[in-house]
Amino acid sequence: MGTPKADRNLLGLTRAELEEVAQACGQPRYRAGQIFHAIYARRQTDFISLTDLDKPFRMFLSDRYLVRYPEIRQQVVSCDGAIRYVLALEDGRTVEAVYMPEVGRATLCISSQVGCAVDCRFCFTGLLGLVRNLTAGEIIGQVLALTQAQDLPLRYRLNVVFMGMGEPLLNLGQVMKAVKLLADPRGVGIPLRRITISTSGIVPRIQELGREPNRPKLAMSLNASTNEQRTALMPVNHKYPLEELLEVCQAYPLRPREHLTFEYVLLDGINDSDLDAARVAALLRGIRAKVNLIPYNPGTELPFRPSPLERVLAFQQVLMERHVPTFIRISRGRDVMAACGQLKLADVQSASRSLRLPETRPLERFLSAGTVVYSREWTRGRQYSGHAEDPPQLTPNFMDQTAARHMGQA
């Protein structure tokens, strides 16, 4: 008889599931804790190197099991330091994730599905349709693959956002399994307050998530001020109109000082008027909410345009005057199609070459207007909103300097 082939990937298994593996191997249950710590906390993928296990058990594990991350097939570095990764799964399907470095920390934008069924009209990923859900192992594997590729130290300060490919709440079971693995202090150890799930508004799953005792932060993709407008942009609104979405948001349990985030992609001439802003403020009345305004990130096959900077600032002003905390989120990785709404399985280098971006980053115009922008890559982690006496000291080439530093060129 030949040696058994290692063909079961342990990545994505919980401690309880690893206990079953240990017992099936004739080992005591406590071995599961050692394996769990090795896989998730120490990020080890070679059982032979687990010297706290006896050698026969290590050999047994190596013969039958493996720990394999999604394979990085392609990576492209943006001028702002963000890196877009294409990762291959074991069945040959691919997903995309984005690494966004900051000073002393990083944000990882990861996928929950191959493709997406929600089909938001302004989102590049929606052109794919849904191929399949990801497993918890494939989800957490994106985090571990990117941290390994970046050679980040253990316990590096990470934020994880489920804002890549897919609708996370349509894969809630596997997403929450991955979230719990990421947040386990005996494993990867990312606090729940630094993990965010973004949804298009799947009402029953929002309610289900709200019943979770240990849950991450939640962000709603709003993007419109009326049902007619939202249905045209987001077909999911047919099934879960604004009234139902906002009702469940009103009832959503929040921790002290926690807010529901509402994301609003600004599309030139479509949803960016002062009237739209006033209607959004009215919709959110009574909800402990904050709004992230996202200037649209164009895709090569989509007809929309980003709102002019003056319109973005005016929209923010209307909301702020109505006491809605409102921040402008400048997406990173736009030049390599890595920004919000741009992920799609494509040749990222050719996509970035064919994409002509309108100018949306004149920092001096933000500063001269006296408006302070919430943007972590610009403010180095400090949060501002509205007008302030002490604006951050930004320069027009700050982003270029940051990108160069992260790429080892400065």
mmCIF file of C-alpha atoms in Angstrom:
data_model
loop_
_atom_site.group_PDB
_atom_site.id
_atom_site.type_symbol
_atom_site.label_atom_id
_atom_site.label_comp_id
_atom_site.label_asym_id
_atom_site.label_seq_id
_atom_site.Cartn_x
_atom_site.Cartn_y
_atom_site.Cartn_z
ATOM 1 C CA MET A 1 0.000 0.000 0.000
ATOM 2 C CA GLY A 2 1.192 3.503 -0.780
ATOM 3 C CA THR A 3 1.335 6.430 1.584
ATOM 4 C CA PRO A 4 -2.090 8.084 2.082
ATOM 5 C CA LYS A 5 -2.453 11.302 0.134
ATOM 6 C CA ALA A 6 -2.967 14.464 2.190
ATOM 7 C CA ASP A 7 -6.208 15.787 0.744
ATOM 8 C CA ARG A 8 -8.248 17.395 3.540
ATOM 9 C CA ASN A 9 -7.594 21.068 4.124
ATOM 10 C CA LEU A 10 -7.891 21.934 7.819
ATOM 11 C CA LEU A 11 -8.114 25.665 7.100
ATOM 12 C CA GLY A 12 -11.520 26.916 8.188
ATOM 13 C CA LEU A 13 -12.110 24.271 10.854
ATOM 14 C CA THR A 14 -13.154 25.365 14.332
ATOM 15 C CA ARG A 15 -11.657 24.064 17.568
ATOM 16 C CA ALA A 16 -14.600 21.666 17.951
ATOM 17 C CA GLU A 17 -14.057 20.321 14.431
ATOM 18 C CA LEU A 18 -10.334 19.953 15.081
ATOM 19 C CA GLU A 19 -11.152 17.991 18.238
ATOM 20 C CA GLU A 20 -12.955 15.494 16.016
ATOM 21 C CA VAL A 21 -9.857 15.275 13.820
ATOM 22 C CA ALA A 22 -7.625 14.698 16.852
ATOM 23 C CA GLN A 23 -9.884 11.997 18.251
ATOM 24 C CA ALA A 24 -10.116 10.297 14.842
ATOM 25 C CA CYS A 25 -6.319 10.159 14.922
ATOM 26 C CA GLY A 26 -6.360 8.562 18.378
ATOM 27 C CA GLN A 27 -5.123 11.725 20.077
ATOM 28 C CA PRO A 28 -6.494 13.523 23.148
ATOM 29 C CA ARG A 29 -8.842 16.459 22.544
ATOM 30 C CA TYR A 30 -6.360 19.046 23.819
ATOM 31 C CA ARG A 31 -4.273 18.443 20.698
ATOM 32 C CA ALA A 32 -6.960 20.366 18.810
ATOM 33 C CA GLY A 33 -6.036 23.539 20.686
ATOM 34 C CA GLN A 34 -2.394 23.118 19.684
ATOM 35 C CA ILE A 35 -3.316 22.625 16.033
ATOM 36 C CA PHE A 36 -5.751 25.554 16.129
ATOM 37 C CA HIS A 37 -3.087 27.858 17.573
ATOM 38 C CA ALA A 38 -0.534 26.703 15.000
ATOM 39 C CA ILE A 39 -2.857 27.257 12.021
ATOM 40 C CA TYR A 40 -4.444 30.564 12.991
ATOM 41 C CA ALA A 41 -2.173 32.303 15.499
ATOM 42 C CA ARG A 42 1.250 31.186 14.238
ATOM 43 C CA ARG A 43 0.111 30.806 10.599
ATOM 44 C CA GLN A 44 1.988 27.547 10.174
ATOM 45 C CA THR A 45 1.170 25.397 7.176
ATOM 46 C CA ASP A 46 3.724 22.600 7.686
ATOM 47 C CA PHE A 47 2.769 19.991 10.277
ATOM 48 C CA ILE A 48 6.347 18.727 10.523
ATOM 49 C CA SER A 49 7.354 22.065 12.075
ATOM 50 C CA LEU A 50 4.832 21.687 14.935
ATOM 51 C CA THR A 51 7.424 20.596 17.461
ATOM 52 C CA ASP A 52 4.965 20.749 20.368
ATOM 53 C CA LEU A 53 3.365 17.621 18.859
ATOM 54 C CA ASP A 54 5.111 14.261 19.004
ATOM 55 C CA LYS A 55 6.804 13.204 15.791
ATOM 56 C CA PRO A 56 4.550 10.229 14.922
ATOM 57 C CA PHE A 57 1.470 12.471 15.167
ATOM 58 C CA ARG A 58 3.125 15.129 13.013
ATOM 59 C CA MET A 59 3.901 12.519 10.370
ATOM 60 C CA PHE A 60 0.344 11.196 10.578
ATOM 61 C CA LEU A 61 -1.093 14.689 10.044
ATOM 62 C CA SER A 62 1.265 15.389 7.137
ATOM 63 C CA ASP A 63 0.214 12.174 5.418
ATOM 64 C CA ARG A 64 -3.519 12.862 5.637
ATOM 65 C CA TYR A 65 -4.140 16.581 6.070
ATOM 66 C CA LEU A 66 -2.879 19.904 4.808
ATOM 67 C CA VAL A 67 -3.214 23.632 5.443
ATOM 68 C CA ARG A 68 -3.396 25.434 2.116
ATOM 69 C CA TYR A 69 -4.203 29.084 1.453
ATOM 70 C CA PRO A 70 -5.710 30.298 -1.814
ATOM 71 C CA GLU A 71 -2.901 30.686 -4.329
ATOM 72 C CA ILE A 72 -1.947 34.214 -5.347
ATOM 73 C CA ARG A 73 -2.094 34.228 -9.134
ATOM 74 C CA GLN A 74 -1.665 37.922 -9.766
ATOM 75 C CA GLN A 75 -1.027 41.139 -7.907
ATOM 76 C CA VAL A 76 -0.969 44.726 -9.101
ATOM 77 C CA VAL A 77 0.200 47.690 -7.026
ATOM 78 C CA SER A 78 -1.748 50.940 -7.181
ATOM 79 C CA CYS A 79 -0.056 54.318 -7.183
ATOM 80 C CA ASP A 80 -1.519 54.865 -3.697
ATOM 81 C CA GLY A 81 0.015 51.678 -2.264
ATOM 82 C CA ALA A 82 -3.078 49.467 -2.377
ATOM 83 C CA ILE A 83 -2.484 46.027 -3.879
ATOM 84 C CA ARG A 84 -5.087 44.072 -5.804
ATOM 85 C CA TYR A 85 -4.730 40.296 -5.531
ATOM 86 C CA VAL A 86 -6.256 37.577 -7.683
ATOM 87 C CA LEU A 87 -6.423 34.348 -5.683
ATOM 88 C CA ALA A 88 -7.080 30.865 -7.055
ATOM 89 C CA LEU A 89 -9.234 28.437 -5.091
ATOM 90 C CA GLU A 90 -8.816 24.667 -5.053
ATOM 91 C CA ASP A 91 -11.465 24.159 -7.756
ATOM 92 C CA GLY A 92 -9.730 26.620 -10.076
ATOM 93 C CA ARG A 93 -12.182 29.472 -9.470
ATOM 94 C CA THR A 94 -10.678 32.820 -8.607
ATOM 95 C CA VAL A 95 -11.632 35.667 -6.305
ATOM 96 C CA GLU A 96 -10.126 39.055 -5.604
ATOM 97 C CA ALA A 97 -8.989 40.783 -2.441
ATOM 98 C CA VAL A 98 -7.316 44.118 -1.747
ATOM 99 C CA TYR A 99 -4.545 45.002 0.696
ATOM 100 C CA MET A 100 -4.556 48.652 1.789
ATOM 101 C CA PRO A 101 -1.535 49.656 3.883
ATOM 102 C CA GLU A 102 -1.677 52.473 6.376
ATOM 103 C CA VAL A 103 0.718 53.795 8.985
ATOM 104 C CA GLY A 104 1.144 51.014 11.544
ATOM 105 C CA ARG A 105 -1.780 48.965 10.297
ATOM 106 C CA ALA A 106 -3.559 47.688 7.211
ATOM 107 C CA THR A 107 -7.058 47.051 5.911
ATOM 108 C CA LEU A 108 -7.941 43.903 3.992
ATOM 109 C CA CYS A 109 -10.970 43.943 1.696
ATOM 110 C CA ILE A 110 -12.040 40.344 1.134
ATOM 111 C CA SER A 111 -14.642 38.432 -0.872
ATOM 112 C CA SER A 112 -17.463 36.196 0.361
ATOM 113 C CA GLN A 113 -18.624 34.732 -2.955
ATOM 114 C CA VAL A 114 -17.319 34.023 -6.433
ATOM 115 C CA GLY A 115 -19.265 36.661 -8.331
ATOM 116 C CA CYS A 116 -22.457 38.203 -6.969
ATOM 117 C CA ALA A 117 -26.183 37.680 -7.509
ATOM 118 C CA VAL A 118 -27.332 41.114 -6.309
ATOM 119 C CA ASP A 119 -26.441 42.860 -9.590
ATOM 120 C CA CYS A 120 -26.129 46.461 -8.432
ATOM 121 C CA ARG A 121 -26.065 48.434 -11.684
ATOM 122 C CA PHE A 122 -23.007 50.506 -10.760
ATOM 123 C CA CYS A 123 -20.913 47.557 -9.519
ATOM 124 C CA PHE A 124 -18.436 45.837 -11.807
ATOM 125 C CA THR A 125 -18.696 42.539 -9.874
ATOM 126 C CA GLY A 126 -22.400 42.310 -10.666
ATOM 127 C CA LEU A 127 -21.580 41.686 -14.330
ATOM 128 C CA LEU A 128 -20.371 38.202 -13.344
ATOM 129 C CA GLY A 129 -23.503 36.878 -11.704
ATOM 130 C CA LEU A 130 -23.159 34.408 -8.854
ATOM 131 C CA VAL A 131 -20.908 31.399 -9.380
ATOM 132 C CA ARG A 132 -20.812 29.983 -5.847
ATOM 133 C CA ASN A 133 -20.394 30.751 -2.162
ATOM 134 C CA LEU A 134 -17.001 30.636 -0.503
ATOM 135 C CA THR A 135 -16.292 28.352 2.432
ATOM 136 C CA ALA A 136 -15.080 29.710 5.751
ATOM 137 C CA GLY A 137 -11.648 28.321 4.892
ATOM 138 C CA GLU A 138 -11.581 30.174 1.573
ATOM 139 C CA ILE A 139 -12.642 33.384 3.317
ATOM 140 C CA ILE A 140 -10.118 33.263 6.143
ATOM 141 C CA GLY A 141 -7.568 31.970 3.631
ATOM 142 C CA GLN A 142 -7.662 35.342 1.860
ATOM 143 C CA VAL A 143 -6.659 37.079 5.089
ATOM 144 C CA LEU A 144 -3.839 34.635 5.805
ATOM 145 C CA ALA A 145 -2.605 34.600 2.200
ATOM 146 C CA LEU A 146 -2.380 38.406 2.078
ATOM 147 C CA THR A 147 -0.691 38.707 5.472
ATOM 148 C CA GLN A 148 1.796 36.045 4.390
ATOM 149 C CA ALA A 149 2.428 37.794 1.060
ATOM 150 C CA GLN A 150 3.074 41.058 2.897
ATOM 151 C CA ASP A 151 5.200 39.301 5.538
ATOM 152 C CA LEU A 152 3.238 41.047 8.274
ATOM 153 C CA PRO A 153 4.221 40.278 11.865
ATOM 154 C CA LEU A 154 1.913 38.180 14.013
ATOM 155 C CA ARG A 155 -0.795 40.243 15.707
ATOM 156 C CA TYR A 156 -0.265 43.119 13.271
ATOM 157 C CA ARG A 157 -3.098 45.634 13.551
ATOM 158 C CA LEU A 158 -5.557 44.633 10.842
ATOM 159 C CA ASN A 159 -9.014 45.755 9.786
ATOM 160 C CA VAL A 160 -11.054 43.329 7.698
ATOM 161 C CA VAL A 161 -13.959 44.497 5.551
ATOM 162 C CA PHE A 162 -16.298 42.166 3.681
ATOM 163 C CA MET A 163 -16.618 44.563 0.770
ATOM 164 C CA GLY A 164 -15.029 42.483 -1.973
ATOM 165 C CA MET A 165 -16.876 40.186 -4.357
ATOM 166 C CA GLY A 166 -20.275 38.909 -3.279
ATOM 167 C CA GLU A 167 -23.112 39.696 -0.880
ATOM 168 C CA PRO A 168 -21.885 38.474 2.534
ATOM 169 C CA LEU A 169 -25.363 38.038 4.008
ATOM 170 C CA LEU A 170 -26.295 35.581 1.246
ATOM 171 C CA ASN A 171 -23.474 33.393 2.596
ATOM 172 C CA LEU A 172 -24.013 34.279 6.233
ATOM 173 C CA GLY A 173 -23.258 30.867 7.740
ATOM 174 C CA GLN A 174 -19.775 30.606 6.249
ATOM 175 C CA VAL A 175 -19.088 34.325 6.676
ATOM 176 C CA MET A 176 -19.896 34.213 10.391
ATOM 177 C CA LYS A 177 -17.856 31.045 10.833
ATOM 178 C CA ALA A 178 -14.902 32.874 9.266
ATOM 179 C CA VAL A 179 -15.562 35.985 11.386
ATOM 180 C CA LYS A 180 -15.494 33.934 14.590
ATOM 181 C CA LEU A 181 -12.236 32.287 13.538
ATOM 182 C CA LEU A 182 -10.713 35.673 12.730
ATOM 183 C CA ALA A 183 -11.862 37.162 16.033
ATOM 184 C CA ASP A 184 -10.846 34.256 18.278
ATOM 185 C CA PRO A 185 -8.106 35.614 20.590
ATOM 186 C CA ARG A 186 -6.485 32.162 20.560
ATOM 187 C CA GLY A 187 -6.179 32.388 16.786
ATOM 188 C CA VAL A 188 -5.852 35.299 14.361
ATOM 189 C CA GLY A 189 -7.105 37.627 17.090
ATOM 190 C CA ILE A 190 -8.712 40.482 15.121
ATOM 191 C CA PRO A 191 -11.252 42.202 17.416
ATOM 192 C CA LEU A 192 -14.845 42.226 16.184
ATOM 193 C CA ARG A 193 -14.833 46.032 16.247
ATOM 194 C CA ARG A 194 -12.255 45.917 13.421
ATOM 195 C CA ILE A 195 -14.307 43.583 11.225
ATOM 196 C CA THR A 196 -17.097 45.018 9.055
ATOM 197 C CA ILE A 197 -19.706 43.239 6.951
ATOM 198 C CA SER A 198 -21.273 45.277 4.160
ATOM 199 C CA THR A 199 -24.684 44.362 2.773
ATOM 200 C CA SER A 200 -27.014 45.520 0.026
ATOM 201 C CA GLY A 201 -29.895 45.101 2.471
ATOM 202 C CA ILE A 202 -30.999 41.464 2.836
ATOM 203 C CA VAL A 203 -33.575 42.131 5.553
ATOM 204 C CA PRO A 204 -34.050 38.620 7.054
ATOM 205 C CA ARG A 205 -30.286 38.091 7.259
ATOM 206 C CA ILE A 206 -29.796 41.492 8.917
ATOM 207 C CA GLN A 207 -32.243 40.356 11.579
ATOM 208 C CA GLU A 208 -30.381 37.048 11.899
ATOM 209 C CA LEU A 209 -27.060 38.840 12.252
ATOM 210 C CA GLY A 210 -28.541 41.097 14.919
ATOM 211 C CA ARG A 211 -29.294 38.022 17.024
ATOM 212 C CA GLU A 212 -25.641 36.980 17.028
ATOM 213 C CA PRO A 213 -24.162 37.706 20.476
ATOM 214 C CA ASN A 214 -20.688 38.212 19.004
ATOM 215 C CA ARG A 215 -21.059 40.062 15.751
ATOM 216 C CA PRO A 216 -18.917 42.405 13.667
ATOM 217 C CA LYS A 217 -19.848 45.916 12.607
ATOM 218 C CA LEU A 218 -22.470 46.314 9.900
ATOM 219 C CA ALA A 219 -22.545 48.657 6.901
ATOM 220 C CA MET A 220 -25.607 49.175 4.685
ATOM 221 C CA SER A 221 -25.299 49.999 1.012
ATOM 222 C CA LEU A 222 -27.978 52.700 0.630
ATOM 223 C CA ASN A 223 -27.125 54.663 -2.529
ATOM 224 C CA ALA A 224 -30.534 56.251 -3.101
ATOM 225 C CA SER A 225 -33.116 58.432 -1.410
ATOM 226 C CA THR A 226 -36.313 56.950 -2.895
ATOM 227 C CA ASN A 227 -37.571 53.467 -3.691
ATOM 228 C CA GLU A 228 -37.849 54.260 -7.390
ATOM 229 C CA GLN A 229 -34.266 55.452 -7.504
ATOM 230 C CA ARG A 230 -32.900 52.584 -5.415
ATOM 231 C CA THR A 231 -34.735 49.908 -7.381
ATOM 232 C CA ALA A 232 -33.255 51.255 -10.614
ATOM 233 C CA LEU A 233 -29.749 51.088 -9.123
ATOM 234 C CA MET A 234 -30.134 48.039 -6.873
ATOM 235 C CA PRO A 235 -32.657 45.381 -7.968
ATOM 236 C CA VAL A 236 -32.589 43.921 -4.433
ATOM 237 C CA ASN A 237 -34.841 46.856 -3.501
ATOM 238 C CA HIS A 238 -37.697 45.095 -5.341
ATOM 239 C CA LYS A 239 -37.708 42.452 -2.617
ATOM 240 C CA TYR A 240 -36.560 44.554 0.330
ATOM 241 C CA PRO A 241 -37.713 48.158 -0.210
ATOM 242 C CA LEU A 242 -36.482 51.075 1.842
ATOM 243 C CA GLU A 243 -39.352 50.891 4.329
ATOM 244 C CA GLU A 244 -38.450 47.315 5.306
ATOM 245 C CA LEU A 245 -34.731 48.010 5.345
ATOM 246 C CA LEU A 246 -35.028 51.081 7.549
ATOM 247 C CA GLU A 247 -37.472 49.336 9.886
ATOM 248 C CA VAL A 248 -34.977 46.555 10.543
ATOM 249 C CA CYS A 249 -32.234 49.161 10.961
ATOM 250 C CA GLN A 250 -34.334 50.937 13.588
ATOM 251 C CA ALA A 251 -34.586 47.684 15.539
ATOM 252 C CA TYR A 252 -30.984 46.553 15.027
ATOM 253 C CA PRO A 253 -29.214 46.160 18.398
ATOM 254 C CA LEU A 254 -26.213 48.446 18.765
ATOM 255 C CA ARG A 255 -23.550 48.499 21.437
ATOM 256 C CA PRO A 256 -22.798 51.726 23.321
ATOM 257 C CA ARG A 257 -21.219 54.282 20.965
ATOM 258 C CA GLU A 258 -21.753 51.965 17.984
ATOM 259 C CA HIS A 259 -23.335 53.323 14.793
ATOM 260 C CA LEU A 260 -24.816 51.709 11.733
ATOM 261 C CA THR A 261 -22.840 52.803 8.704
ATOM 262 C CA PHE A 262 -24.748 53.726 5.562
ATOM 263 C CA GLU A 263 -22.682 53.748 2.384
ATOM 264 C CA TYR A 264 -23.768 56.070 -0.385
ATOM 265 C CA VAL A 265 -22.100 55.900 -3.798
ATOM 266 C CA LEU A 266 -22.469 59.279 -5.501
ATOM 267 C CA LEU A 267 -23.360 59.079 -9.201
ATOM 268 C CA ASP A 268 -23.226 62.264 -11.234
ATOM 269 C CA GLY A 269 -26.702 63.582 -11.999
ATOM 270 C CA ILE A 270 -28.468 60.501 -10.631
ATOM 271 C CA ASN A 271 -28.492 60.455 -6.828
ATOM 272 C CA ASP A 272 -26.353 63.419 -5.804
ATOM 273 C CA SER A 273 -28.698 66.422 -5.537
ATOM 274 C CA ASP A 274 -29.312 68.494 -2.414
ATOM 275 C CA LEU A 275 -32.842 67.080 -2.405
ATOM 276 C CA ASP A 276 -31.416 63.566 -2.350
ATOM 277 C CA ALA A 277 -29.252 64.516 0.622
ATOM 278 C CA ALA A 278 -32.212 65.996 2.494
ATOM 279 C CA ARG A 279 -34.263 62.873 1.826
ATOM 280 C CA VAL A 280 -31.429 60.655 3.088
ATOM 281 C CA ALA A 281 -31.298 62.676 6.307
ATOM 282 C CA ALA A 282 -35.047 62.200 6.722
ATOM 283 C CA LEU A 283 -34.782 58.453 6.077
ATOM 284 C CA LEU A 284 -32.126 58.047 8.767
ATOM 285 C CA ARG A 285 -33.944 60.071 11.408
ATOM 286 C CA GLY A 286 -34.133 58.038 14.609
ATOM 287 C CA ILE A 287 -31.334 55.651 13.615
ATOM 288 C CA ARG A 288 -27.940 55.890 15.269
ATOM 289 C CA ALA A 289 -26.291 56.244 11.883
ATOM 290 C CA LYS A 290 -23.286 57.647 10.129
ATOM 291 C CA VAL A 291 -22.918 58.054 6.381
ATOM 292 C CA ASN A 292 -19.914 57.289 4.215
ATOM 293 C CA LEU A 293 -20.072 59.148 0.904
ATOM 294 C CA ILE A 294 -18.182 57.290 -1.812
ATOM 295 C CA PRO A 295 -17.447 59.105 -5.077
ATOM 296 C CA TYR A 296 -18.211 56.521 -7.751
ATOM 297 C CA ASN A 297 -15.286 54.425 -8.944
ATOM 298 C CA PRO A 298 -15.797 53.948 -12.688
ATOM 299 C CA GLY A 299 -15.638 50.609 -14.480
ATOM 300 C CA THR A 300 -14.724 50.236 -18.123
ATOM 301 C CA GLU A 301 -18.064 48.610 -19.055
ATOM 302 C CA LEU A 302 -20.410 50.800 -17.008
ATOM 303 C CA PRO A 303 -21.967 54.132 -18.049
ATOM 304 C CA PHE A 304 -21.879 56.034 -14.747
ATOM 305 C CA ARG A 305 -19.669 58.973 -13.787
ATOM 306 C CA PRO A 306 -18.481 60.145 -10.355
ATOM 307 C CA SER A 307 -20.064 63.275 -8.956
ATOM 308 C CA PRO A 308 -17.901 66.411 -9.179
ATOM 309 C CA LEU A 309 -16.028 67.275 -6.019
ATOM 310 C CA GLU A 310 -18.142 70.376 -5.399
ATOM 311 C CA ARG A 311 -21.294 68.222 -5.497
ATOM 312 C CA VAL A 312 -19.801 65.697 -3.066
ATOM 313 C CA LEU A 313 -18.990 68.479 -0.615
ATOM 314 C CA ALA A 314 -22.434 70.050 -1.011
ATOM 315 C CA PHE A 315 -24.098 66.688 -0.379
ATOM 316 C CA GLN A 316 -22.043 66.257 2.781
ATOM 317 C CA GLN A 317 -22.935 69.758 3.931
ATOM 318 C CA VAL A 318 -26.687 69.132 3.633
ATOM 319 C CA LEU A 319 -26.392 65.983 5.749
ATOM 320 C CA MET A 320 -24.162 67.621 8.346
ATOM 321 C CA GLU A 321 -26.585 70.534 8.706
ATOM 322 C CA ARG A 322 -29.229 67.932 9.553
ATOM 323 C CA HIS A 323 -26.992 66.415 12.223
ATOM 324 C CA VAL A 324 -26.075 63.258 10.311
ATOM 325 C CA PRO A 325 -22.376 62.408 10.838
ATOM 326 C CA THR A 326 -21.075 62.248 7.295
ATOM 327 C CA PHE A 327 -17.652 61.319 5.983
ATOM 328 C CA ILE A 328 -16.168 61.240 2.512
ATOM 329 C CA ARG A 329 -14.433 57.988 1.736
ATOM 330 C CA ILE A 330 -11.880 58.235 -1.023
ATOM 331 C CA SER A 331 -11.408 54.701 -2.320
ATOM 332 C CA ARG A 332 -7.931 53.366 -2.865
ATOM 333 C CA GLY A 333 -6.662 51.326 -5.786
ATOM 334 C CA ARG A 334 -8.830 53.041 -8.410
ATOM 335 C CA ASP A 335 -6.087 52.993 -11.025
ATOM 336 C CA VAL A 336 -5.820 49.172 -10.883
ATOM 337 C CA MET A 337 -9.576 48.512 -10.602
ATOM 338 C CA ALA A 338 -9.223 47.599 -6.919
ATOM 339 C CA ALA A 339 -11.592 50.200 -5.476
ATOM 340 C CA CYS A 340 -15.123 49.787 -4.171
ATOM 341 C CA GLY A 341 -17.365 48.313 -6.878
ATOM 342 C CA GLN A 342 -14.527 47.605 -9.317
ATOM 343 C CA LEU A 343 -13.610 43.999 -8.522
ATOM 344 C CA LYS A 344 -14.216 41.580 -11.346
ATOM 345 C CA LEU A 345 -12.375 38.508 -12.567
ATOM 346 C CA ALA A 346 -10.358 40.061 -15.343
ATOM 347 C CA ASP A 347 -6.801 40.806 -16.366
ATOM 348 C CA VAL A 348 -6.230 43.579 -13.870
ATOM 349 C CA GLN A 349 -3.256 45.054 -15.676
ATOM 350 C CA SER A 350 -5.082 45.423 -18.988
ATOM 351 C CA ALA A 351 -8.130 46.762 -17.162
ATOM 352 C CA SER A 352 -6.082 49.427 -15.442
ATOM 353 C CA ARG A 353 -4.477 50.436 -18.733
ATOM 354 C CA SER A 354 -7.843 50.861 -20.452
ATOM 355 C CA LEU A 355 -9.453 52.792 -17.616
ATOM 356 C CA ARG A 356 -9.353 56.574 -17.906
ATOM 357 C CA LEU A 357 -10.036 58.111 -14.525
ATOM 358 C CA PRO A 358 -11.477 61.571 -14.028
ATOM 359 C CA GLU A 359 -9.495 63.673 -11.601
ATOM 360 C CA THR A 360 -11.035 63.346 -8.127
ATOM 361 C CA ARG A 361 -8.119 63.950 -5.738
ATOM 362 C CA PRO A 362 -7.232 67.668 -5.766
ATOM 363 C CA LEU A 363 -6.322 67.899 -2.082
ATOM 364 C CA GLU A 364 -5.776 71.611 -2.143
ATOM 365 C CA ARG A 365 -9.419 72.107 -3.129
ATOM 366 C CA PHE A 366 -10.591 70.108 -0.135
ATOM 367 C CA LEU A 367 -8.376 72.114 2.170
ATOM 368 C CA SER A 368 -9.126 75.522 0.697
ATOM 369 C CA ALA A 369 -12.832 74.785 1.112
ATOM 370 C CA GLY A 370 -12.213 74.337 4.829
ATOM 371 C CA THR A 371 -13.769 70.892 4.728
ATOM 372 C CA VAL A 372 -12.040 68.105 6.568
ATOM 373 C CA VAL A 373 -12.323 64.695 5.009
ATOM 374 C CA TYR A 374 -12.608 61.372 6.755
ATOM 375 C CA SER A 375 -10.049 59.264 4.946
ATOM 376 C CA ARG A 376 -7.671 57.111 6.933
ATOM 377 C CA GLU A 377 -4.939 57.128 4.327
ATOM 378 C CA TRP A 378 -4.938 60.933 4.412
ATOM 379 C CA THR A 379 -5.476 61.621 8.104
ATOM 380 C CA ARG A 380 -3.398 58.749 9.469
ATOM 381 C CA GLY A 381 -6.241 57.283 11.446
ATOM 382 C CA ARG A 382 -7.755 60.455 12.924
ATOM 383 C CA GLN A 383 -11.439 61.004 12.237
ATOM 384 C CA TYR A 384 -12.799 64.383 11.236
ATOM 385 C CA SER A 385 -16.098 65.602 9.911
ATOM 386 C CA GLY A 386 -17.616 68.848 8.745
ATOM 387 C CA HIS A 387 -15.532 71.927 9.423
ATOM 388 C CA ALA A 388 -12.781 72.121 11.976
ATOM 389 C CA GLU A 389 -10.307 74.627 13.316
ATOM 390 C CA ASP A 390 -7.451 72.132 13.137
ATOM 391 C CA PRO A 391 -7.513 70.488 9.705
ATOM 392 C CA PRO A 392 -4.961 67.752 8.963
ATOM 393 C CA GLN A 393 -1.776 69.006 7.363
ATOM 394 C CA LEU A 394 -1.987 67.425 3.944
ATOM 395 C CA THR A 395 0.031 68.103 0.852
ATOM 396 C CA PRO A 396 -0.857 67.282 -2.750
ATOM 397 C CA ASN A 397 1.877 64.643 -2.940
ATOM 398 C CA PHE A 398 1.071 62.985 0.396
ATOM 399 C CA MET A 399 -0.512 59.966 -1.300
ATOM 400 C CA ASP A 400 2.435 59.511 -3.640
ATOM 401 C CA GLN A 401 4.851 59.637 -0.704
ATOM 402 C CA THR A 402 2.753 57.100 1.197
ATOM 403 C CA ALA A 403 2.619 54.750 -1.777
ATOM 404 C CA ALA A 404 6.362 55.030 -2.339
ATOM 405 C CA ARG A 405 7.071 54.297 1.304
ATOM 406 C CA HIS A 406 4.950 51.146 1.244
ATOM 407 C CA MET A 407 6.585 49.988 -1.989
ATOM 408 C CA GLY A 408 10.079 50.590 -0.671
ATOM 409 C CA GLN A 409 10.803 53.478 -3.016
ATOM 410 C CA ALA A 410 11.179 56.225 -0.432
#
